């Protein structure tokens, strides 16, 4: 018999003299972060002193523009599902990072911004201090879920831990910590805060039973996944199988069900299925396209699973609403469902047939995009990650590019901020050095953050970027042509020689003019793991995929 040990309460960590910056950096390390994406400046000099001190445990990746730093943190967060951090100076630094913070909010990405501030005593006094901006806290608060201004070293670790907890609680999302330039360097007795417990709402068993009854009796069930389903791939796959239900995903829910399955559905077929469905299980999705574009079929019943209770009733009151992390909720549903599930014939053959019918229509309309996307899919390993910029090739990818695994297709969701692709993909590749990452950009979007090629070289990030060059904001130009009587304005682009541009930084660079040559170039690029590769693909005007994306109301709404 082992001797019973006397239980002793864990001794509290002793307080150690530390600066506020050291306390924040040590707390990030204590929470498992190993990188910070950052751009220095005088207000953050003492933060960088702490980063220097802890550089053996927290790696600083510096970028050439604050949007690069924040987008890299976003890409790293979306590729890993884990919290990531960036640091920028106040005022212009913060605003430069703004589009990425906005996109982190839109994609529920756990991104922490460390934002500098003017001297503590002068905050709010409108003195015209370097980088001062009126009510910085007020601006930041509207961009993130959680915000705090650190005012003393004793609070710094707890503030960082609270921000990190908020980023992972309920609906995940970004947080920001501001700290004045003098407070970063102030020393005090600091007790480092371990990760705080993340509250998990109790699963409503009664609601799970009602959901199981509805879904079990459904004749034509449909599952719809958004970004909130990314960590429940096994559960969604099992439910799809049990219910013989297709799984619809547009942007952020891609790859939850393997895209090789005929049950994995994108937009146009998804709209047909939405019109026919009698019960929908919606997992971590706003259902905005369904309600606003397609309309709610009269007799459709919806079961919603969402981490954010405010999401359930925003547009429509669902038959059943389940609040919390999708994974445990779907696990309970899987346990409950067999008792209520109807006997179901396989829908496999029918689904394959319906997929093929749509595929024919795609082939007739967007063949050039399909050929290039097939070349990418053929070369990118199954766990390789594709990152979107906002380009015509990506609008097609959203419907025809099959995604095999969760977190291998990174999309900005509803925000669609042109220019995020390259820097976001750099972050994804930096955080996932074990798999190849490909960014798909247009010539317009790539140039938003093309300067980060220097970052890719400096930090040897082996990202592969494909720039589809049509010499235009092509999507805009097509709209001007088709809808506005060819009134072309502000949509033509003067570009650099992209191959020379890449090479001038020391990147591998090539120009290819066919899907076959793209495959060869990708093969070469994936073999080069010591730094970035850039592949330019000159293209002509591309056919519009919009008839498949904006399809309007379904019948019976
Ligand atoms: C921040 C931002 N500004 C403007 C837009 C509008 N917009 C959407 S696509 C696009 C053109 C993109 O051009 P390019 O990257 O060359 O891709 P292409 O359409 O030519 O394939 C523009 C300007 C946007 N989505 N986001
Ligand atoms: Mg273009």
Coordinates of C-alpha atoms and ligand atoms in Angstrom, one line a residue:
X1 CA 0.0 0.0 0.0
X2 CA 1.5 3.4 -0.9
X3 CA 1.7 5.7 2.0
X4 CA -0.9 8.4 2.0
X5 CA 0.7 11.8 1.4
X6 CA -0.3 14.7 3.4
X7 CA -2.0 17.2 1.1
X8 CA -0.4 20.6 1.1
X9 CA -1.7 23.6 -0.7
X10 CA 0.5 24.6 -3.6
X11 CA 2.8 27.4 -2.4
X12 CA 2.0 30.7 -4.1
X13 CA 4.7 31.8 -6.5
X14 CA 6.9 34.2 -4.7
X15 CA 6.8 37.8 -5.9
X16 CA 10.0 38.8 -7.8
X17 CA 11.0 42.3 -8.8
X18 CA 10.3 42.7 -12.5
X19 CA 9.3 45.4 -14.9
X20 CA 5.8 45.5 -16.3
X21 CA 7.2 44.5 -19.7
X22 CA 9.1 41.5 -18.2
X23 CA 6.0 40.4 -16.4
X24 CA 3.9 40.5 -19.6
X25 CA 6.6 38.7 -21.6
X26 CA 7.1 36.0 -18.9
X27 CA 3.3 35.5 -18.8
X28 CA 3.1 35.0 -22.5
X29 CA 5.8 32.4 -22.2
X30 CA 4.0 30.8 -19.3
X31 CA 0.9 30.5 -21.5
X32 CA 2.9 28.6 -24.2
X33 CA 3.5 31.4 -26.7
X34 CA 6.9 31.1 -28.4
X35 CA 6.8 34.0 -30.8
X36 CA 5.8 37.7 -31.0
X37 CA 5.3 39.5 -34.3
X38 CA 6.4 43.1 -33.7
X39 CA 7.7 46.4 -35.0
X40 CA 9.7 48.6 -32.5
X41 CA 9.5 52.3 -31.7
X42 CA 10.3 54.5 -28.8
X43 CA 7.1 53.9 -26.8
X44 CA 7.9 50.2 -26.8
X45 CA 11.7 50.3 -26.2
X46 CA 11.3 48.9 -22.7
X47 CA 9.1 46.1 -24.0
X48 CA 11.8 45.3 -26.5
X49 CA 14.3 45.3 -23.6
X50 CA 12.2 42.5 -22.0
X51 CA 11.9 40.7 -25.4
X52 CA 15.7 40.8 -25.6
X53 CA 16.0 39.5 -22.1
X54 CA 13.7 36.5 -22.8
X55 CA 14.7 36.0 -26.4
X56 CA 15.8 32.4 -25.7
X57 CA 12.2 31.6 -25.0
X58 CA 10.1 34.1 -27.0
X59 CA 11.2 34.7 -30.5
X60 CA 10.7 38.2 -31.9
X61 CA 9.8 38.3 -35.6
X62 CA 10.0 41.8 -36.8
X63 CA 8.2 43.0 -39.9
X64 CA 8.4 46.0 -42.2
X65 CA 5.0 47.4 -41.5
X66 CA 2.6 47.0 -38.5
X67 CA -0.1 45.5 -40.8
X68 CA 2.4 42.7 -41.5
X69 CA 3.0 42.0 -37.8
X70 CA -0.7 41.9 -37.0
X71 CA -1.6 39.8 -40.0
X72 CA 1.2 37.4 -39.2
X73 CA -0.2 36.9 -35.7
X74 CA -3.6 36.4 -37.3
X75 CA -2.3 33.8 -39.7
X76 CA -0.4 32.0 -37.0
X77 CA -3.6 32.0 -34.8
X78 CA -5.8 30.7 -37.6
X79 CA -3.3 28.0 -38.6
X80 CA -2.8 26.7 -35.1
X81 CA -6.0 27.6 -33.2
X82 CA -3.7 28.8 -30.4
X83 CA -3.2 32.3 -29.0
X84 CA -0.6 34.6 -30.8
X85 CA 0.7 38.0 -30.1
X86 CA 1.9 41.1 -31.9
X87 CA 3.3 44.4 -30.6
X88 CA 3.1 47.9 -32.2
X89 CA 3.6 51.5 -31.2
X90 CA 0.6 53.7 -30.4
X91 CA -1.3 55.9 -32.9
X92 CA -0.1 55.2 -36.4
X93 CA 1.3 51.8 -35.3
X94 CA -2.1 50.8 -33.9
X95 CA -4.0 52.1 -36.9
X96 CA -1.6 50.3 -39.3
X97 CA -2.5 47.1 -37.5
X98 CA -6.2 48.0 -37.6
X99 CA -7.4 45.9 -40.6
X100 CA -5.8 42.8 -39.1
X101 CA -7.4 43.3 -35.7
X102 CA -10.7 43.8 -37.5
X103 CA -10.2 40.6 -39.3
X104 CA -9.2 38.8 -36.1
X105 CA -12.5 39.9 -34.7
X106 CA -14.3 38.7 -37.8
X107 CA -12.6 35.3 -37.7
X108 CA -12.8 34.8 -33.9
X109 CA -9.0 34.5 -33.9
X110 CA -7.2 34.6 -30.5
X111 CA -4.8 37.4 -31.3
X112 CA -3.3 39.6 -28.5
X113 CA -2.1 43.1 -29.5
X114 CA 0.4 44.8 -27.2
X115 CA -0.1 48.5 -28.0
X116 CA 2.3 51.2 -26.8
X117 CA 1.2 54.4 -25.2
X118 CA 2.5 57.9 -24.6
X119 CA 3.8 58.7 -21.0
X120 CA 1.3 57.6 -18.4
X121 CA 0.8 61.0 -16.9
X122 CA -0.1 62.5 -20.2
X123 CA -2.7 60.0 -21.5
X124 CA -5.9 61.8 -22.3
X125 CA -4.4 65.3 -22.1
X126 CA -4.2 66.1 -25.8
X127 CA -0.7 67.5 -25.6
X128 CA 0.5 66.4 -29.0
X129 CA 2.9 63.8 -27.7
X130 CA 4.6 61.6 -30.3
X131 CA 2.0 59.1 -31.8
X132 CA -0.7 60.4 -29.5
X133 CA -4.2 59.7 -30.7
X134 CA -7.4 60.9 -29.0
X135 CA -9.0 58.2 -26.8
X136 CA -6.8 55.3 -28.0
X137 CA -8.5 53.0 -25.5
X138 CA -11.9 53.9 -27.0
X139 CA -10.6 53.0 -30.5
X140 CA -9.0 49.8 -29.4
X141 CA -12.1 48.7 -27.4
X142 CA -14.2 48.8 -30.5
X143 CA -11.9 46.4 -32.3
X144 CA -11.4 43.7 -29.7
X145 CA -13.4 41.6 -27.1
X146 CA -11.1 42.5 -24.2
X147 CA -9.0 45.5 -23.4
X148 CA -6.9 46.8 -20.5
X149 CA -4.5 49.6 -19.9
X150 CA -1.6 48.4 -17.7
X151 CA -0.8 51.1 -15.1
X152 CA 1.7 49.3 -12.8
X153 CA 4.0 46.3 -12.9
X154 CA 2.1 44.5 -10.1
X155 CA -0.9 44.3 -12.4
X156 CA 0.9 43.4 -15.6
X157 CA 1.0 39.6 -15.4
X158 CA -2.6 39.3 -14.2
X159 CA -3.7 41.6 -17.0
X160 CA -1.9 39.5 -19.6
X161 CA -3.4 36.3 -18.2
X162 CA -6.9 37.8 -18.1
X163 CA -6.5 38.9 -21.8
X164 CA -5.4 35.4 -22.8
X165 CA -8.3 33.9 -20.9
X166 CA -10.7 36.2 -22.6
X167 CA -9.3 35.3 -26.0
X168 CA -10.2 31.7 -25.4
X169 CA -13.4 32.1 -23.5
X170 CA -16.9 31.7 -25.1
X171 CA -16.5 32.9 -28.6
X172 CA -12.7 33.3 -29.1
X173 CA -11.4 36.6 -30.4
X174 CA -8.7 39.3 -30.1
X175 CA -7.7 41.2 -27.1
X176 CA -5.4 44.2 -26.5
X177 CA -3.2 45.5 -23.7
X178 CA -2.0 49.1 -23.8
X179 CA 0.9 50.2 -21.7
X180 CA 2.5 53.6 -21.3
X181 CA 6.1 53.9 -22.4
X182 CA 7.3 54.6 -18.9
X183 CA 5.2 51.9 -17.2
X184 CA 6.7 49.2 -19.4
X185 CA 10.0 49.9 -17.6
X186 CA 8.7 50.3 -14.0
X187 CA 9.7 47.6 -11.6
X188 CA 7.7 46.1 -8.8
X189 CA 7.0 42.9 -6.9
X190 CA 5.4 40.6 -9.6
X191 CA 3.7 37.3 -9.0
X192 CA 3.5 35.6 -12.4
X193 CA -0.1 34.5 -13.1
X194 CA -0.5 31.0 -14.4
X195 CA -3.2 30.4 -17.1
X196 CA -6.6 31.1 -15.6
X197 CA -9.3 28.5 -16.0
X198 CA -11.6 29.0 -19.0
X199 CA -15.2 28.8 -18.0
X200 CA -17.2 26.2 -20.0
X201 CA -21.0 26.5 -20.0
X202 CA -22.9 23.5 -18.8
X203 CA -24.3 21.5 -21.7
X204 CA -28.1 21.7 -21.8
X205 CA -29.0 18.0 -21.8
X206 CA -32.6 18.7 -22.4
X207 CA -31.8 20.8 -25.5
X208 CA -29.4 18.1 -26.7
X209 CA -32.3 15.6 -26.5
X210 CA -34.6 17.9 -28.4
X211 CA -32.0 18.4 -31.0
X212 CA -31.4 14.7 -31.3
X213 CA -35.1 14.0 -31.7
X214 CA -35.5 16.7 -34.4
X215 CA -32.4 15.6 -36.3
X216 CA -33.2 11.9 -35.8
X217 CA -36.6 12.3 -37.4
X218 CA -35.4 14.6 -40.2
X219 CA -36.0 13.3 -43.7
X220 CA -33.5 15.7 -45.4
X221 CA -31.1 16.9 -42.7
X222 CA -28.3 19.3 -43.6
X223 CA -25.3 20.3 -41.5
X224 CA -23.8 23.8 -42.0
X225 CA -20.3 24.6 -40.6
X226 CA -18.6 27.9 -40.0
X227 CA -15.3 28.7 -38.4
X228 CA -16.6 27.6 -35.0
X229 CA -16.7 24.0 -36.3
X230 CA -12.9 23.9 -37.1
X231 CA -12.1 21.8 -34.0
X232 CA -15.0 19.4 -34.3
X233 CA -14.0 17.6 -37.5
X234 CA -14.4 14.1 -36.0
X235 CA -17.8 14.9 -34.5
X236 CA -19.2 16.6 -37.6
X237 CA -17.9 13.7 -39.8
X238 CA -19.6 11.1 -37.5
X239 CA -22.9 13.1 -37.4
X240 CA -22.9 13.4 -41.2
X241 CA -22.4 9.7 -41.4
X242 CA -25.1 8.9 -38.9
X243 CA -27.6 11.2 -40.4
X244 CA -26.5 10.8 -44.0
X245 CA -26.4 14.5 -44.0
X246 CA -24.4 16.7 -46.4
X247 CA -22.1 19.2 -44.8
X248 CA -22.1 22.7 -46.3
X249 CA -19.3 25.2 -45.7
X250 CA -18.4 28.3 -47.6
X251 CA -15.2 29.9 -46.3
X252 CA -14.2 29.3 -42.7
X253 CA -15.9 25.9 -42.3
X254 CA -14.1 24.3 -45.2
X255 CA -12.1 21.1 -44.4
X256 CA -14.2 20.2 -41.3
X257 CA -15.6 17.4 -43.4
X258 CA -13.0 16.1 -45.9
X259 CA -13.6 17.7 -49.3
X260 CA -13.0 14.4 -51.0
X261 CA -16.3 13.1 -49.6
X262 CA -19.4 13.6 -51.8
X263 CA -21.1 14.9 -48.6
X264 CA -18.8 17.9 -48.5
X265 CA -20.7 20.7 -50.2
X266 CA -20.0 24.3 -51.1
X267 CA -22.2 27.1 -52.1
X268 CA -24.4 26.4 -55.1
X269 CA -25.3 22.8 -54.2
X270 CA -25.5 23.9 -50.6
X271 CA -28.3 26.4 -51.6
X272 CA -30.3 23.6 -53.3
X273 CA -29.9 21.5 -50.1
X274 CA -30.9 24.4 -47.9
X275 CA -34.1 24.8 -50.0
X276 CA -34.9 21.1 -49.6
X277 CA -33.8 20.5 -46.0
X278 CA -36.3 19.9 -43.2
X279 CA -33.8 20.2 -40.3
X280 CA -30.5 22.1 -40.4
X281 CA -27.8 21.6 -37.8
X282 CA -25.7 24.9 -37.8
X283 CA -22.4 24.7 -36.1
X284 CA -20.4 27.8 -35.4
X285 CA -21.8 29.8 -38.3
X286 CA -23.7 33.1 -38.5
X287 CA -25.9 31.7 -41.2
X288 CA -25.9 35.2 -42.8
X289 CA -25.9 34.1 -46.4
X290 CA -28.7 31.6 -45.7
X291 CA -30.9 34.2 -44.0
X292 CA -30.0 37.3 -46.0
X293 CA -29.4 35.8 -49.5
X294 CA -31.4 32.6 -49.7
X295 CA -34.2 33.2 -47.2
X296 CA -35.7 30.9 -44.7
X297 CA -37.8 28.1 -46.2
X298 CA -41.2 28.1 -44.4
X299 CA -41.0 24.7 -42.7
X300 CA -37.3 24.5 -42.0
X301 CA -36.3 23.8 -38.4
X302 CA -32.9 24.9 -37.2
X303 CA -30.7 23.5 -34.4
X304 CA -27.9 26.0 -33.6
X305 CA -24.6 25.3 -31.8
X306 CA -22.7 28.4 -31.1
X307 CA -20.2 29.6 -28.5
X308 CA -21.8 33.0 -28.4
X309 CA -25.4 33.0 -27.0
X310 CA -26.1 36.3 -28.7
X311 CA -25.7 34.6 -32.1
X312 CA -28.6 32.3 -31.8
X313 CA -31.5 34.7 -32.1
X314 CA -30.0 37.6 -34.1
X315 CA -31.8 36.9 -37.3
X316 CA -34.3 34.1 -36.4
X317 CA -35.2 32.1 -33.3
X318 CA -34.0 28.5 -33.8
X319 CA -35.9 25.4 -32.8
X320 CA -33.1 24.4 -30.5
X321 CA -30.1 26.6 -29.4
X322 CA -27.1 25.0 -27.8
X323 CA -24.4 27.3 -26.3
X324 CA -20.8 26.4 -25.8
X325 CA -17.8 24.8 -27.5
X326 CA -19.0 22.8 -30.5
X327 CA -16.9 19.7 -29.7
X328 CA -18.4 18.6 -26.4
X329 CA -21.9 19.6 -27.5
X330 CA -21.6 17.5 -30.7
X331 CA -20.2 14.7 -28.6
X332 CA -23.4 14.7 -26.5
X333 CA -25.5 14.9 -29.6
X334 CA -23.7 11.9 -31.0
X335 CA -24.3 9.9 -27.8
X336 CA -28.0 10.8 -27.8
X337 CA -28.8 10.5 -31.5
X338 CA -28.8 6.7 -32.0
X339 CA -31.8 6.4 -29.7
X340 CA -33.8 8.7 -32.0
X341 CA -32.3 8.3 -35.4
X342 CA -34.4 7.0 -38.3
X343 CA -33.2 4.1 -40.4
X344 CA -31.4 5.7 -43.3
X345 CA -30.5 4.6 -46.7
X346 CA -27.1 5.8 -48.0
X347 CA -27.3 9.1 -49.8
X348 CA -23.7 8.6 -51.1
X349 CA -24.5 7.8 -54.7
X350 CA -27.1 10.6 -55.0
X351 CA -24.7 13.1 -53.5
X352 CA -22.0 12.2 -55.9
X353 CA -24.4 12.5 -58.8
X354 CA -25.5 16.0 -57.6
X355 CA -21.9 17.1 -57.1
X356 CA -21.1 16.0 -60.7
X357 CA -24.0 17.9 -62.1
X358 CA -22.8 21.2 -60.5
X359 CA -19.3 20.4 -61.5
X360 CA -20.3 20.3 -65.1
X361 CA -21.7 23.8 -64.8
X362 CA -18.5 25.0 -63.1
X363 CA -16.4 23.5 -65.9
X364 CA -18.5 25.3 -68.5
X365 CA -18.1 28.7 -66.7
X366 CA -14.9 28.9 -64.7
X367 CA -12.5 26.4 -66.4
X368 CA -9.4 28.6 -66.3
X369 CA -9.6 29.1 -62.5
X370 CA -10.4 25.4 -62.0
X371 CA -7.4 24.3 -64.0
X372 CA -5.0 26.4 -61.8
X373 CA -6.7 25.4 -58.6
X374 CA -6.5 21.7 -59.5
X375 CA -2.8 22.2 -60.2
X376 CA -2.3 23.6 -56.7
X377 CA -4.4 20.8 -55.1
X378 CA -2.4 18.2 -56.9
X379 CA 0.9 19.5 -55.6
X380 CA -0.1 20.7 -52.1
X381 CA 0.1 17.8 -49.6
X382 CA -3.1 16.9 -47.9
X383 CA -2.2 18.8 -44.7
X384 CA -0.7 21.7 -46.7
X385 CA -2.4 25.1 -46.0
X386 CA -3.9 27.4 -48.5
X387 CA -4.4 31.0 -47.6
X388 CA -6.8 33.4 -49.4
X389 CA -6.3 36.9 -50.5
X390 CA -9.3 38.6 -52.1
X391 CA -9.0 37.7 -55.7
X392 CA -10.9 36.1 -58.5
X393 CA -9.0 32.9 -58.2
X394 CA -10.1 32.7 -54.5
X395 CA -13.7 33.4 -55.3
X396 CA -13.5 30.3 -57.4
X397 CA -11.5 28.3 -54.8
X398 CA -14.3 28.9 -52.3
X399 CA -16.6 26.7 -54.4
X400 CA -14.3 24.3 -56.2
X401 CA -11.0 23.8 -54.3
X402 CA -11.4 20.7 -52.1
X403 CA -10.1 21.1 -48.5
X404 CA -9.1 17.9 -46.9
X405 CA -8.5 18.8 -43.3
X406 CA -9.5 21.4 -40.7
X407 CA -7.3 24.5 -40.5
X408 CA -5.8 23.9 -43.9
X409 CA -7.9 26.6 -45.6
X410 CA -7.5 30.1 -44.2
X411 CA -10.1 32.6 -45.1
X412 CA -10.8 36.0 -43.7
X413 CA -14.5 35.2 -43.6
X414 CA -17.0 38.1 -43.9
X415 CA -14.4 40.9 -43.7
X416 CA -12.6 40.1 -47.0
X417 CA -9.9 42.7 -46.5
X418 CA -7.9 42.9 -49.8
X419 CA -4.2 42.5 -49.1
X420 CA -4.2 40.3 -46.1
X421 CA -3.2 37.1 -47.9
X422 CA 0.6 37.3 -48.2
X423 CA 1.3 38.5 -44.6
X424 CA -1.3 36.2 -43.1
X425 CA 0.2 33.3 -44.9
X426 CA 3.6 34.3 -43.7
X427 CA 2.3 34.0 -40.2
X428 CA 0.7 30.6 -40.9
X429 CA 3.9 29.3 -42.4
X430 CA 6.0 30.7 -39.5
X431 CA 3.7 28.9 -37.0
X432 CA 3.5 25.7 -39.0
X433 CA 7.0 25.1 -40.4
X434 CA 6.2 21.4 -40.7
X435 CA 3.7 21.8 -43.6
X436 CA 3.9 23.8 -46.8
X437 CA 1.8 26.9 -47.0
X438 CA 0.6 28.6 -50.2
X439 CA -0.8 32.1 -50.5
X440 CA -3.1 32.9 -53.4
X441 CA -3.0 36.6 -54.3
X442 CA -3.9 38.8 -57.1
X443 CA -1.5 41.5 -58.3
X444 CA -3.6 44.1 -56.5
X445 CA -3.7 42.3 -53.1
X446 CA -0.1 41.1 -53.1
X447 CA 1.2 44.7 -53.3
X448 CA -0.6 45.6 -50.1
X449 CA 2.0 43.7 -48.0
X450 CA 4.7 42.8 -50.6
X451 CA 7.3 44.6 -48.6
X452 CA 7.0 41.7 -46.1
X453 CA 9.1 39.7 -48.6
X454 CA 12.0 41.2 -46.7
X455 CA 10.5 39.7 -43.5
X456 CA 10.2 36.3 -45.2
X457 CA 13.9 36.5 -46.2
X458 CA 15.1 37.8 -42.9
X459 CA 13.3 35.1 -40.9
X460 CA 13.7 32.4 -43.6
X461 CA 10.0 31.6 -43.9
X462 CA 9.5 29.1 -46.7
X463 CA 6.1 30.4 -47.8
X464 CA 5.1 29.9 -51.4
X465 CA 3.1 32.8 -52.9
X466 CA 1.3 32.6 -56.2
X467 CA 0.5 36.0 -57.7
X468 CA -2.2 35.8 -60.5
X469 CA -1.4 38.9 -62.4
X470 CA -4.1 40.4 -64.7
X471 CA -2.7 44.0 -64.4
X472 CA -5.9 45.1 -62.7
X473 CA -8.1 45.0 -59.7
X474 CA -9.7 42.5 -61.9
X475 CA -12.8 41.7 -59.9
X476 CA -13.6 45.4 -59.8
X477 CA -12.8 45.9 -63.5
X478 CA -15.2 43.1 -64.5
X479 CA -18.0 44.7 -62.5
X480 CA -17.3 48.1 -64.1
X481 CA -17.4 46.4 -67.5
X482 CA -20.5 44.2 -66.9
X483 CA -22.6 46.4 -64.7
X484 CA -21.5 50.0 -65.4
X485 CA -21.2 50.2 -69.2
X486 CA -17.5 49.6 -69.3
X487 CA -16.8 52.8 -67.2
X488 CA -13.3 51.7 -66.2
X489 CA -12.0 53.8 -63.4
X490 CA -9.4 53.2 -60.8
X491 CA -9.0 49.5 -61.6
X492 CA -6.0 49.3 -63.9
X493 CA -2.6 48.6 -62.3
X494 CA 1.0 49.3 -63.1
X495 CA 3.0 46.5 -61.7
X496 CA 6.6 45.7 -61.1
X497 CA 8.2 42.7 -62.8
X498 CA 7.2 40.3 -60.0
X499 CA 10.0 37.8 -60.7
X500 CA 12.7 40.5 -60.6
X501 CA 11.0 41.9 -57.5
X502 CA 11.2 38.5 -55.7
X503 CA 14.7 37.9 -56.8
X504 CA 15.8 41.3 -55.7
X505 CA 15.1 40.2 -52.1
X506 CA 16.8 36.9 -52.6
X507 CA 13.6 34.9 -53.0
X508 CA 13.2 32.0 -55.4
X509 CA 11.0 33.4 -58.2
X510 CA 9.5 32.1 -61.4
X511 CA 6.9 33.0 -64.0
X512 CA 4.6 30.3 -65.4
X513 CA 1.9 30.5 -68.0
X514 CA 0.0 27.2 -67.6
X515 CA -1.4 24.9 -64.9
X516 CA 1.1 22.2 -65.9
X517 CA 4.0 24.6 -65.4
X518 CA 2.5 25.8 -62.2
X519 CA 2.7 22.2 -60.9
X520 CA 6.4 22.0 -61.8
X521 CA 7.1 25.4 -60.2
X522 CA 5.2 24.4 -57.0
X523 CA 7.2 21.2 -56.8
X524 CA 10.4 23.2 -57.0
X525 CA 9.1 25.7 -54.5
X526 CA 8.1 23.1 -51.9
X527 CA 11.5 21.6 -52.1
X528 CA 13.0 24.9 -51.2
X529 CA 12.5 25.2 -47.4
X530 CA 15.1 27.8 -46.6
X531 CA 13.2 30.9 -47.7
X532 CA 10.3 32.2 -49.6
X533 CA 9.2 31.5 -53.2
X534 CA 7.2 33.7 -55.5
X535 CA 5.4 32.4 -58.6
X536 CA 3.8 34.9 -61.0
X537 CA 1.1 33.6 -63.2
X538 CA 0.1 36.1 -65.9
X539 CA -3.6 35.7 -66.7
X540 CA -6.0 37.4 -69.0
X541 CA -9.5 38.4 -68.0
X542 CA -11.1 35.6 -65.9
X543 CA -14.7 34.5 -66.2
X544 CA -17.0 35.5 -63.4
X545 CA -17.9 33.0 -60.7
X546 CA -20.5 35.3 -59.2
X547 CA -23.5 33.5 -60.6
X548 CA -22.6 30.6 -58.3
X549 CA -21.9 32.8 -55.3
X550 CA -24.8 35.3 -55.3
X551 CA -27.8 33.2 -56.2
X552 CA -30.7 35.0 -54.5
X553 CA -33.7 33.7 -52.7
X554 CA -34.8 30.1 -52.8
X555 CA -38.4 29.1 -53.5
X556 CA -40.8 28.7 -50.6
X557 CA -39.4 31.4 -48.4
Ligands
LIG1 C1 -9.3 46.6 -48.0 C2 -10.1 46.4 -49.2 N1 -10.1 47.4 -50.2 C3 -10.9 47.2 -51.3 C4 -11.5 46.0 -51.5 C5 -12.4 45.8 -52.8 N2 -11.8 44.8 -53.7 C6 -12.2 43.5 -53.7 S1 -11.4 42.6 -54.8 C7 -10.5 43.9 -55.3 C8 -9.6 43.7 -56.5 C9 -8.5 42.8 -56.2 O1 -7.5 42.9 -57.2 P1 -6.4 41.7 -57.3 O2 -5.8 41.5 -56.0 O3 -5.5 42.1 -58.4 O4 -7.3 40.4 -57.7 P2 -8.2 40.2 -59.0 O5 -9.5 40.7 -58.7 O6 -7.5 41.0 -60.1 O7 -8.2 38.8 -59.2 C10 -10.9 45.1 -54.6 C11 -10.2 46.4 -54.9 C12 -11.5 45.0 -50.5 N3 -12.1 43.9 -50.6 N4 -10.8 45.3 -49.4
LIG2 MG1 -5.6 41.5 -60.4

